[in-house]
């Protein structure tokens, strides 16, 4: 009877050295002469070099195997041995190669443009780079669930079709909904605020849609947000929870993905160093002072920080930084004013967390206004019909309490951890203004 296939990673265990193994996967690279065949195969766990001479396989099989194109699926059988000269440090001496499916000529060859790779994302997803990123991604989302569940939070799933905006009308995706129109969710927030009166502490990791009209390396039209909302807490506590969450995620990546970071050429010591340090929390007003003193940038008080300002600010830090208390004026309607703040104008009980190395905002959060009057006024100011938010205002009518929450951009965090040049590589099939294929 045939032995069970094992993974390439398992074949590298000391227990298998010298033993015959059966591996299945895809041809990653192949080269050969008339006498020798070198075939690197890959599976989800890694790559391994497989070799055979003409006499090992016999003339017929040797010829078939030598002509198999890259990405053909195969089963190979042979003896595995540690071999420092082989790529990956191990080698399988093959005595059999079975073709499962012979591939056509693979369109992805060396030195293709980013655009070509995105056009062929369905195939590029097999690359070692995408494989490594997707494994980190899986760790990140798993860690988010683990972090919140350990703290007694409940997973809460929001609707994706929503009748209201929460983050400004300009980025809403309007879709046909039977004989009327509706929007795709920009955030779970309004629904999360309803749910905390039942569950108190909730979180989610779910898809989010924003029609971002500017082309940047950090905006997607469809992205995943990990949000939390909790009753009885203020925005300053939420900042600490967000920082603890990010630390927890980084720890999990260091535990599970060292090999993937290596493939991505990310130095894990950089992440270890970040975990060892304190992460500062400064106010928006202090941030403007720092930008002025240390970067010679004169930003008018009252404006939201733009990408350039965030980048300049974060050149001065080597850990994530919490920036709190942005001007109320620039903020969404639900963020309450902080009374008695030491600032030139009204500021909101809100915060962002910015990542270093030019990655900018990864978390945005706030306390939520509990005052019906000021909420209604802020909605009117944004040109919204207050009646259509009546259900939301009900939450202030029946036992309202202080509560806060935030959203962490899953792809922004992955892009920073993996040092990706573009957020598009942090998600398997990116959707942007210019791309919705494949
Ligand atoms: P930005 O100013 O960068 O557009 P934002 O202030 O609109 O961000 P929030 O509404 O606070 O973002 O959303 C919470 C988090 O979701 C952000 O901190 C970010 O990590 C992520 N995020 C927001 N918009 C996008 C997007 N278009 N693509 C990917 N992630 C996003
Ligand atoms: Mg935005």
Short mmCIF file of C-alpha atoms and ligand atoms in Angstrom, two decimals:
data_model
loop_
_atom_site.label_atom_id
_atom_site.label_comp_id
_atom_site.label_asym_id
_atom_site.label_seq_id
_atom_site.Cartn_x
_atom_site.Cartn_y
_atom_site.Cartn_z
CA UNK A 1 0.00 0.00 0.00
CA UNK A 2 1.17 3.55 -0.72
CA UNK A 3 2.36 5.52 2.28
CA UNK A 4 0.40 8.63 3.33
CA UNK A 5 1.61 11.91 1.85
CA UNK A 6 3.25 14.30 4.30
CA UNK A 7 3.82 18.03 4.02
CA UNK A 8 7.11 19.55 2.92
CA UNK A 9 7.49 21.04 6.38
CA UNK A 10 7.01 17.64 7.99
CA UNK A 11 9.59 16.11 5.64
CA UNK A 12 12.17 18.40 7.26
CA UNK A 13 11.56 16.91 10.73
CA UNK A 14 14.57 15.02 12.07
CA UNK A 15 12.42 11.87 12.34
CA UNK A 16 12.09 11.60 8.56
CA UNK A 17 15.77 11.98 7.66
CA UNK A 18 16.87 9.10 5.48
CA UNK A 19 13.30 7.78 5.19
CA UNK A 20 11.19 7.39 2.07
CA UNK A 21 8.49 10.05 1.90
CA UNK A 22 5.62 10.87 -0.41
CA UNK A 23 5.10 14.57 -1.09
CA UNK A 24 2.44 16.26 -3.15
CA UNK A 25 2.47 19.76 -4.51
CA UNK A 26 3.30 21.93 -7.49
CA UNK A 27 6.50 22.38 -9.43
CA UNK A 28 8.03 25.65 -8.30
CA UNK A 29 11.21 25.54 -10.36
CA UNK A 30 12.73 22.92 -12.56
CA UNK A 31 15.99 22.46 -14.39
CA UNK A 32 17.79 19.51 -15.77
CA UNK A 33 20.33 18.09 -18.11
CA UNK A 34 20.27 14.94 -20.10
CA UNK A 35 21.30 13.05 -17.03
CA UNK A 36 19.99 14.87 -13.97
CA UNK A 37 16.70 16.48 -12.98
CA UNK A 38 16.38 19.11 -10.25
CA UNK A 39 12.82 19.92 -9.37
CA UNK A 40 11.87 22.27 -6.55
CA UNK A 41 8.33 21.57 -5.45
CA UNK A 42 6.11 23.63 -3.19
CA UNK A 43 3.08 23.01 -1.05
CA UNK A 44 1.32 25.28 1.39
CA UNK A 45 4.07 24.73 3.95
CA UNK A 46 7.22 25.45 1.95
CA UNK A 47 9.55 24.34 -0.82
CA UNK A 48 11.96 21.45 -1.15
CA UNK A 49 14.43 20.36 -3.81
CA UNK A 50 13.87 16.95 -5.40
CA UNK A 51 16.53 15.31 -7.57
CA UNK A 52 16.82 12.25 -9.74
CA UNK A 53 19.20 10.88 -12.31
CA UNK A 54 18.04 9.31 -15.57
CA UNK A 55 18.74 5.89 -14.16
CA UNK A 56 16.79 6.58 -10.94
CA UNK A 57 13.59 7.09 -12.93
CA UNK A 58 14.24 5.14 -16.09
CA UNK A 59 14.32 6.71 -19.57
CA UNK A 60 10.59 7.17 -20.12
CA UNK A 61 9.67 8.64 -16.76
CA UNK A 62 12.79 10.81 -16.72
CA UNK A 63 11.80 12.37 -20.05
CA UNK A 64 8.21 12.99 -18.95
CA UNK A 65 9.27 14.49 -15.61
CA UNK A 66 11.95 16.69 -17.18
CA UNK A 67 9.37 18.24 -19.52
CA UNK A 68 6.82 19.09 -16.86
CA UNK A 69 6.25 22.84 -16.77
CA UNK A 70 6.27 24.96 -13.66
CA UNK A 71 2.99 24.71 -11.65
CA UNK A 72 2.22 21.17 -12.82
CA UNK A 73 0.79 19.23 -9.88
CA UNK A 74 2.77 16.16 -8.91
CA UNK A 75 3.35 13.47 -6.33
CA UNK A 76 6.98 12.62 -5.73
CA UNK A 77 8.33 9.68 -3.81
CA UNK A 78 11.88 9.46 -2.58
CA UNK A 79 14.27 9.55 0.32
CA UNK A 80 14.67 12.81 2.15
CA UNK A 81 17.98 14.01 3.57
CA UNK A 82 19.34 17.13 5.10
CA UNK A 83 21.61 18.77 2.55
CA UNK A 84 23.06 22.18 3.19
CA UNK A 85 23.75 22.72 -0.51
CA UNK A 86 20.09 22.40 -1.50
CA UNK A 87 17.82 25.47 -1.47
CA UNK A 88 15.89 25.18 1.77
CA UNK A 89 18.51 22.84 3.25
CA UNK A 90 16.87 19.49 2.37
CA UNK A 91 16.75 17.26 -0.65
CA UNK A 92 14.56 14.39 -1.78
CA UNK A 93 16.23 11.74 -3.87
CA UNK A 94 13.33 10.74 -6.12
CA UNK A 95 12.53 7.25 -7.28
CA UNK A 96 9.10 8.16 -8.66
CA UNK A 97 7.30 11.25 -10.00
CA UNK A 98 3.58 11.02 -10.71
CA UNK A 99 1.94 13.72 -12.76
CA UNK A 100 -1.46 14.76 -11.44
CA UNK A 101 -1.99 17.55 -13.95
CA UNK A 102 0.46 18.92 -16.48
CA UNK A 103 0.33 22.71 -16.48
CA UNK A 104 0.15 25.01 -19.50
CA UNK A 105 2.99 27.47 -19.77
CA UNK A 106 2.63 29.62 -16.62
CA UNK A 107 2.17 33.31 -17.49
CA UNK A 108 4.01 34.59 -14.43
CA UNK A 109 7.73 34.62 -15.00
CA UNK A 110 10.46 36.68 -13.36
CA UNK A 111 10.41 40.48 -13.14
CA UNK A 112 6.76 41.13 -13.84
CA UNK A 113 5.21 44.49 -13.03
CA UNK A 114 2.99 44.93 -9.97
CA UNK A 115 0.09 45.63 -12.31
CA UNK A 116 0.62 42.37 -14.22
CA UNK A 117 0.75 40.47 -10.95
CA UNK A 118 -2.52 42.07 -9.81
CA UNK A 119 -4.17 41.25 -13.14
CA UNK A 120 -3.11 37.66 -12.51
CA UNK A 121 -3.81 37.67 -8.81
CA UNK A 122 -5.63 34.32 -9.05
CA UNK A 123 -2.27 32.80 -10.00
CA UNK A 124 0.06 35.13 -8.10
CA UNK A 125 -1.67 34.10 -4.89
CA UNK A 126 0.48 30.93 -5.16
CA UNK A 127 3.69 32.93 -4.85
CA UNK A 128 5.82 32.54 -1.76
CA UNK A 129 5.30 36.22 -1.00
CA UNK A 130 1.49 36.04 -1.10
CA UNK A 131 1.55 32.71 0.73
CA UNK A 132 3.57 34.31 3.54
CA UNK A 133 1.35 37.41 3.72
CA UNK A 134 -1.82 35.33 3.80
CA UNK A 135 -0.43 33.22 6.63
CA UNK A 136 0.36 36.36 8.61
CA UNK A 137 -3.14 37.59 7.83
CA UNK A 138 -4.62 34.39 9.22
CA UNK A 139 -2.58 34.82 12.41
CA UNK A 140 -3.69 38.46 12.71
CA UNK A 141 -7.41 37.77 12.45
CA UNK A 142 -7.10 34.70 14.70
CA UNK A 143 -5.26 36.81 17.28
CA UNK A 144 -8.00 39.44 17.24
CA UNK A 145 -10.62 36.82 18.10
CA UNK A 146 -8.38 35.36 20.79
CA UNK A 147 -7.56 38.73 22.33
CA UNK A 148 -11.15 39.82 22.75
CA UNK A 149 -12.58 36.46 23.74
CA UNK A 150 -9.97 36.15 26.50
CA UNK A 151 -11.17 39.49 27.81
CA UNK A 152 -14.78 38.39 27.91
CA UNK A 153 -15.96 40.16 24.76
CA UNK A 154 -18.69 38.66 22.60
CA UNK A 155 -18.42 38.46 18.84
CA UNK A 156 -21.23 40.48 17.33
CA UNK A 157 -22.04 40.45 13.61
CA UNK A 158 -23.38 43.68 12.12
CA UNK A 159 -25.53 44.01 9.00
CA UNK A 160 -23.69 44.78 5.75
CA UNK A 161 -26.64 46.54 4.06
CA UNK A 162 -27.38 49.74 5.96
CA UNK A 163 -29.83 52.60 5.48
CA UNK A 164 -27.56 55.17 7.22
CA UNK A 165 -24.10 56.65 6.81
CA UNK A 166 -21.72 56.88 9.75
CA UNK A 167 -18.45 58.07 8.26
CA UNK A 168 -19.53 60.77 5.82
CA UNK A 169 -21.75 60.44 2.77
CA UNK A 170 -18.99 60.91 0.22
CA UNK A 171 -17.57 57.40 0.57
CA UNK A 172 -20.87 55.51 0.60
CA UNK A 173 -21.46 52.71 -1.88
CA UNK A 174 -25.07 52.86 -2.94
CA UNK A 175 -26.50 49.56 -4.16
CA UNK A 176 -29.82 48.48 -5.58
CA UNK A 177 -31.99 46.94 -2.88
CA UNK A 178 -35.17 45.58 -4.50
CA UNK A 179 -36.97 48.69 -5.75
CA UNK A 180 -34.99 51.18 -3.70
CA UNK A 181 -31.38 51.83 -2.82
CA UNK A 182 -29.33 51.13 0.27
CA UNK A 183 -25.67 51.41 1.30
CA UNK A 184 -22.89 48.96 2.00
CA UNK A 185 -21.58 49.31 5.55
CA UNK A 186 -18.77 51.81 6.25
CA UNK A 187 -18.52 50.69 9.88
CA UNK A 188 -20.51 48.54 12.25
CA UNK A 189 -20.62 51.37 14.73
CA UNK A 190 -24.25 52.42 14.93
CA UNK A 191 -25.32 48.78 15.30
CA UNK A 192 -22.55 48.10 17.78
CA UNK A 193 -23.87 50.94 19.89
CA UNK A 194 -27.27 49.23 19.95
CA UNK A 195 -25.72 45.87 20.85
CA UNK A 196 -23.68 47.02 23.87
CA UNK A 197 -26.93 47.59 25.76
CA UNK A 198 -27.37 43.84 25.53
CA UNK A 199 -23.83 42.39 25.44
CA UNK A 200 -21.78 45.27 26.95
CA UNK A 201 -18.44 44.23 25.42
CA UNK A 202 -18.38 43.26 21.76
CA UNK A 203 -15.98 42.93 18.83
CA UNK A 204 -16.00 41.86 15.20
CA UNK A 205 -13.75 41.35 12.22
CA UNK A 206 -15.83 42.12 9.20
CA UNK A 207 -15.88 43.52 5.67
CA UNK A 208 -16.21 47.27 5.25
CA UNK A 209 -16.84 49.29 2.11
CA UNK A 210 -15.79 52.82 1.27
CA UNK A 211 -15.82 54.51 -2.10
CA UNK A 212 -12.38 56.10 -1.77
CA UNK A 213 -11.88 58.27 -4.79
CA UNK A 214 -8.23 59.08 -4.30
CA UNK A 215 -5.57 56.59 -5.27
CA UNK A 216 -3.33 55.98 -2.30
CA UNK A 217 -1.22 53.08 -1.15
CA UNK A 218 -3.35 52.72 1.97
CA UNK A 219 -6.99 52.85 0.90
CA UNK A 220 -9.06 49.95 -0.39
CA UNK A 221 -12.71 50.08 -1.45
CA UNK A 222 -13.35 46.81 0.36
CA UNK A 223 -11.36 46.16 3.50
CA UNK A 224 -11.72 44.36 6.81
CA UNK A 225 -12.16 46.24 10.00
CA UNK A 226 -11.71 44.77 13.45
CA UNK A 227 -13.94 46.82 15.67
CA UNK A 228 -14.75 46.85 19.35
CA UNK A 229 -17.38 48.66 21.35
CA UNK A 230 -17.81 48.61 25.11
CA UNK A 231 -20.21 50.10 27.62
CA UNK A 232 -18.94 51.97 30.68
CA UNK A 233 -15.55 52.96 29.23
CA UNK A 234 -14.06 56.26 28.09
CA UNK A 235 -11.91 56.95 25.04
CA UNK A 236 -8.66 56.93 27.04
CA UNK A 237 -9.33 53.35 28.15
CA UNK A 238 -10.13 52.44 24.56
CA UNK A 239 -6.67 53.73 23.50
CA UNK A 240 -5.07 51.32 25.98
CA UNK A 241 -7.19 48.40 24.80
CA UNK A 242 -6.24 49.13 21.19
CA UNK A 243 -2.54 49.25 22.06
CA UNK A 244 -2.82 45.99 24.03
CA UNK A 245 -4.60 44.41 21.08
CA UNK A 246 -1.87 45.43 18.63
CA UNK A 247 0.83 44.18 20.99
CA UNK A 248 -1.00 40.87 21.35
CA UNK A 249 -1.27 40.51 17.56
CA UNK A 250 2.43 41.23 17.06
CA UNK A 251 3.33 38.65 19.70
CA UNK A 252 1.22 36.05 17.92
CA UNK A 253 2.88 36.84 14.58
CA UNK A 254 6.30 36.44 16.21
CA UNK A 255 5.18 33.10 17.66
CA UNK A 256 3.68 31.71 14.46
CA UNK A 257 5.19 33.42 11.42
CA UNK A 258 8.96 33.75 11.78
CA UNK A 259 9.50 31.81 8.53
CA UNK A 260 6.97 33.99 6.73
CA UNK A 261 8.63 37.20 7.97
CA UNK A 262 11.91 35.83 6.65
CA UNK A 263 10.37 35.28 3.20
CA UNK A 264 9.05 38.87 3.34
CA UNK A 265 12.51 40.08 4.43
CA UNK A 266 11.12 41.57 7.62
CA UNK A 267 13.51 41.62 10.55
CA UNK A 268 11.59 40.18 13.54
CA UNK A 269 13.93 42.03 15.92
CA UNK A 270 12.31 45.27 14.82
CA UNK A 271 8.96 43.96 16.05
CA UNK A 272 10.50 42.61 19.25
CA UNK A 273 12.03 46.02 19.89
CA UNK A 274 8.65 47.71 19.40
CA UNK A 275 7.10 45.37 21.97
CA UNK A 276 9.77 46.23 24.51
CA UNK A 277 9.13 49.96 24.34
CA UNK A 278 6.44 52.21 25.80
CA UNK A 279 4.09 53.62 23.17
CA UNK A 280 3.45 57.35 23.62
CA UNK A 281 0.02 59.00 23.72
CA UNK A 282 -0.04 62.68 22.72
CA UNK A 283 -2.81 65.15 21.96
CA UNK A 284 -3.53 66.51 18.50
CA UNK A 285 -2.51 69.97 19.76
CA UNK A 286 0.82 68.54 21.00
CA UNK A 287 1.27 66.78 17.64
CA UNK A 288 0.97 70.13 15.84
CA UNK A 289 3.57 71.57 18.23
CA UNK A 290 5.94 68.69 17.47
CA UNK A 291 5.37 69.07 13.72
CA UNK A 292 6.16 72.75 14.03
CA UNK A 293 9.26 72.40 16.25
CA UNK A 294 10.85 69.29 14.78
CA UNK A 295 9.63 69.14 11.20
CA UNK A 296 9.17 72.84 10.44
CA UNK A 297 5.56 72.20 9.39
CA UNK A 298 3.00 74.85 10.11
CA UNK A 299 -0.36 73.07 10.27
CA UNK A 300 -3.44 75.16 10.90
CA UNK A 301 -5.16 74.13 14.14
CA UNK A 302 -8.56 72.63 13.33
CA UNK A 303 -7.65 70.58 10.28
CA UNK A 304 -7.56 66.78 10.43
CA UNK A 305 -4.05 65.38 10.04
CA UNK A 306 -3.41 64.42 6.44
CA UNK A 307 -1.18 61.63 5.20
CA UNK A 308 1.83 63.98 4.81
CA UNK A 309 1.49 65.26 8.34
CA UNK A 310 1.06 61.78 9.77
CA UNK A 311 4.13 60.66 7.87
CA UNK A 312 6.26 63.57 9.07
CA UNK A 313 5.10 63.10 12.65
CA UNK A 314 5.79 59.37 12.60
CA UNK A 315 9.33 59.90 11.29
CA UNK A 316 10.00 61.09 14.82
CA UNK A 317 8.79 57.89 16.51
CA UNK A 318 9.80 54.25 16.22
CA UNK A 319 6.72 52.75 17.89
CA UNK A 320 3.00 53.22 17.33
CA UNK A 321 1.71 56.46 18.82
CA UNK A 322 -1.75 57.33 20.12
CA UNK A 323 -2.97 60.77 19.08
CA UNK A 324 -5.98 61.92 21.09
CA UNK A 325 -8.42 64.84 21.07
CA UNK A 326 -8.71 66.00 17.49
CA UNK A 327 -10.72 69.17 16.75
CA UNK A 328 -14.44 68.43 17.01
CA UNK A 329 -15.03 70.30 13.75
CA UNK A 330 -13.18 67.75 11.61
CA UNK A 331 -14.77 64.70 13.25
CA UNK A 332 -17.81 62.49 12.53
CA UNK A 333 -21.10 63.51 14.16
CA UNK A 334 -21.05 60.96 16.98
CA UNK A 335 -17.82 62.10 18.67
CA UNK A 336 -18.55 64.16 21.81
CA UNK A 337 -16.76 67.34 22.87
CA UNK A 338 -14.20 67.10 25.66
CA UNK A 339 -15.12 69.81 28.14
CA UNK A 340 -12.31 71.87 29.65
CA UNK A 341 -9.60 70.69 27.26
CA UNK A 342 -6.39 72.68 27.03
CA UNK A 343 -6.67 73.49 23.31
CA UNK A 344 -7.35 76.51 21.07
CA UNK A 345 -10.83 75.22 20.14
CA UNK A 346 -13.33 72.45 20.91
CA UNK A 347 -11.82 68.97 20.71
CA UNK A 348 -13.50 65.58 20.62
CA UNK A 349 -13.05 62.58 22.89
CA UNK A 350 -11.43 60.63 20.11
CA UNK A 351 -8.15 59.08 19.06
CA UNK A 352 -6.15 57.52 16.27
CA UNK A 353 -3.22 55.17 16.54
CA UNK A 354 -0.51 55.84 13.99
CA UNK A 355 2.10 53.31 12.93
CA UNK A 356 5.75 54.23 12.37
CA UNK A 357 7.77 53.86 9.15
CA UNK A 358 5.30 55.87 7.10
CA UNK A 359 2.33 53.55 7.60
CA UNK A 360 0.15 56.16 9.31
CA UNK A 361 -3.26 55.60 10.82
CA UNK A 362 -4.11 52.02 11.73
CA UNK A 363 -6.82 52.62 14.34
CA UNK A 364 -9.52 55.26 14.69
CA UNK A 365 -11.83 55.44 17.68
CA UNK A 366 -13.75 57.58 20.12
CA UNK A 367 -16.20 57.90 22.90
CA UNK A 368 -19.76 58.21 21.55
CA UNK A 369 -21.92 61.23 22.19
CA UNK A 370 -24.80 60.38 24.55
CA UNK A 371 -26.58 63.71 24.19
CA UNK A 372 -29.54 63.72 21.79
CA UNK A 373 -29.40 67.49 21.29
CA UNK A 374 -25.79 67.68 20.21
CA UNK A 375 -26.10 64.50 18.10
CA UNK A 376 -29.11 65.93 16.25
CA UNK A 377 -27.30 69.21 15.68
CA UNK A 378 -24.18 67.48 14.37
CA UNK A 379 -26.28 65.33 12.03
CA UNK A 380 -28.09 68.37 10.67
CA UNK A 381 -24.75 70.04 10.11
CA UNK A 382 -23.69 67.06 7.99
CA UNK A 383 -26.89 67.49 5.97
CA UNK A 384 -28.51 64.30 7.27
CA UNK A 385 -32.18 63.83 7.97
CA UNK A 386 -32.39 63.38 11.72
CA UNK A 387 -35.56 61.26 11.43
CA UNK A 388 -33.75 58.49 9.64
CA UNK A 389 -31.46 58.18 12.67
CA UNK A 390 -34.39 57.94 15.05
CA UNK A 391 -33.61 54.34 15.93
CA UNK A 392 -30.05 55.39 16.78
CA UNK A 393 -31.26 58.25 18.95
CA UNK A 394 -33.49 55.76 20.81
CA UNK A 395 -30.25 54.33 22.24
CA UNK A 396 -29.94 57.63 24.16
CA UNK A 397 -33.55 57.47 25.35
CA UNK A 398 -33.45 54.14 27.14
CA UNK A 399 -30.75 53.91 29.77
CA UNK A 400 -27.85 55.57 27.94
CA UNK A 401 -24.35 55.08 29.40
CA UNK A 402 -20.85 56.22 28.58
CA UNK A 403 -19.37 53.99 25.87
CA UNK A 404 -16.48 53.92 23.43
CA UNK A 405 -15.13 51.91 20.57
CA UNK A 406 -12.66 51.82 17.73
CA UNK A 407 -11.90 50.25 14.38
CA UNK A 408 -8.57 48.72 13.48
CA UNK A 409 -7.84 48.42 9.77
CA UNK A 410 -6.78 44.80 9.33
CA UNK A 411 -4.95 45.45 6.04
CA UNK A 412 -3.24 48.59 7.38
CA UNK A 413 -1.90 46.57 10.30
CA UNK A 414 -0.77 43.71 8.06
CA UNK A 415 0.88 46.14 5.63
CA UNK A 416 2.83 47.64 8.52
CA UNK A 417 3.82 44.33 10.14
CA UNK A 418 4.88 42.84 6.79
CA UNK A 419 6.43 46.13 5.55
CA UNK A 420 4.38 46.06 2.35
CA UNK A 421 4.68 48.92 -0.08
CA UNK A 422 1.01 48.81 -0.91
CA UNK A 423 -2.06 47.88 1.11
CA UNK A 424 -3.32 45.95 -1.94
CA UNK A 425 -0.96 43.13 -1.07
CA UNK A 426 -2.44 42.76 2.40
CA UNK A 427 -5.73 41.38 1.04
CA UNK A 428 -6.11 38.39 -1.32
CA UNK A 429 -8.19 40.07 -4.03
CA UNK A 430 -7.94 43.86 -3.72
CA UNK A 431 -10.81 46.14 -4.71
CA UNK A 432 -10.00 49.76 -5.48
CA UNK A 433 -11.42 52.51 -7.64
CA UNK A 434 -9.51 51.12 -10.60
CA UNK A 435 -9.53 47.39 -9.87
CA UNK A 436 -12.27 44.85 -9.21
CA UNK A 437 -10.77 41.99 -11.26
CA UNK A 438 -10.12 39.11 -10.80
P1 LIG B 1 -8.14 57.63 6.68
O1 LIG B 1 -8.13 59.03 7.22
O2 LIG B 1 -6.78 57.01 6.61
O3 LIG B 1 -8.95 57.48 5.43
P2 LIG B 1 -10.33 57.13 8.42
O4 LIG B 1 -10.18 58.17 9.45
O5 LIG B 1 -11.30 57.32 7.32
O6 LIG B 1 -8.90 56.76 7.79
P3 LIG B 1 -11.69 55.38 10.28
O7 LIG B 1 -13.03 55.80 9.81
O8 LIG B 1 -11.24 55.86 11.61
O9 LIG B 1 -10.61 55.74 9.17
O10 LIG B 1 -11.61 53.79 10.20
C1 LIG B 1 -10.92 52.98 11.14
C2 LIG B 1 -9.72 52.30 10.53
O11 LIG B 1 -10.08 51.60 9.35
C3 LIG B 1 -8.64 53.24 10.08
O12 LIG B 1 -7.81 53.59 11.15
C4 LIG B 1 -7.90 52.42 9.05
O13 LIG B 1 -7.00 51.53 9.71
C5 LIG B 1 -9.00 51.60 8.43
N1 LIG B 1 -9.42 52.17 7.16
C6 LIG B 1 -10.21 53.23 6.95
N2 LIG B 1 -10.45 53.45 5.65
C7 LIG B 1 -9.78 52.46 5.00
C8 LIG B 1 -9.64 52.11 3.63
N3 LIG B 1 -10.26 52.78 2.66
N4 LIG B 1 -8.87 51.02 3.30
C9 LIG B 1 -8.27 50.30 4.27
N5 LIG B 1 -8.37 50.59 5.59
C10 LIG B 1 -9.11 51.65 5.95
MG1 LIG B 2 -10.99 57.59 5.29
#
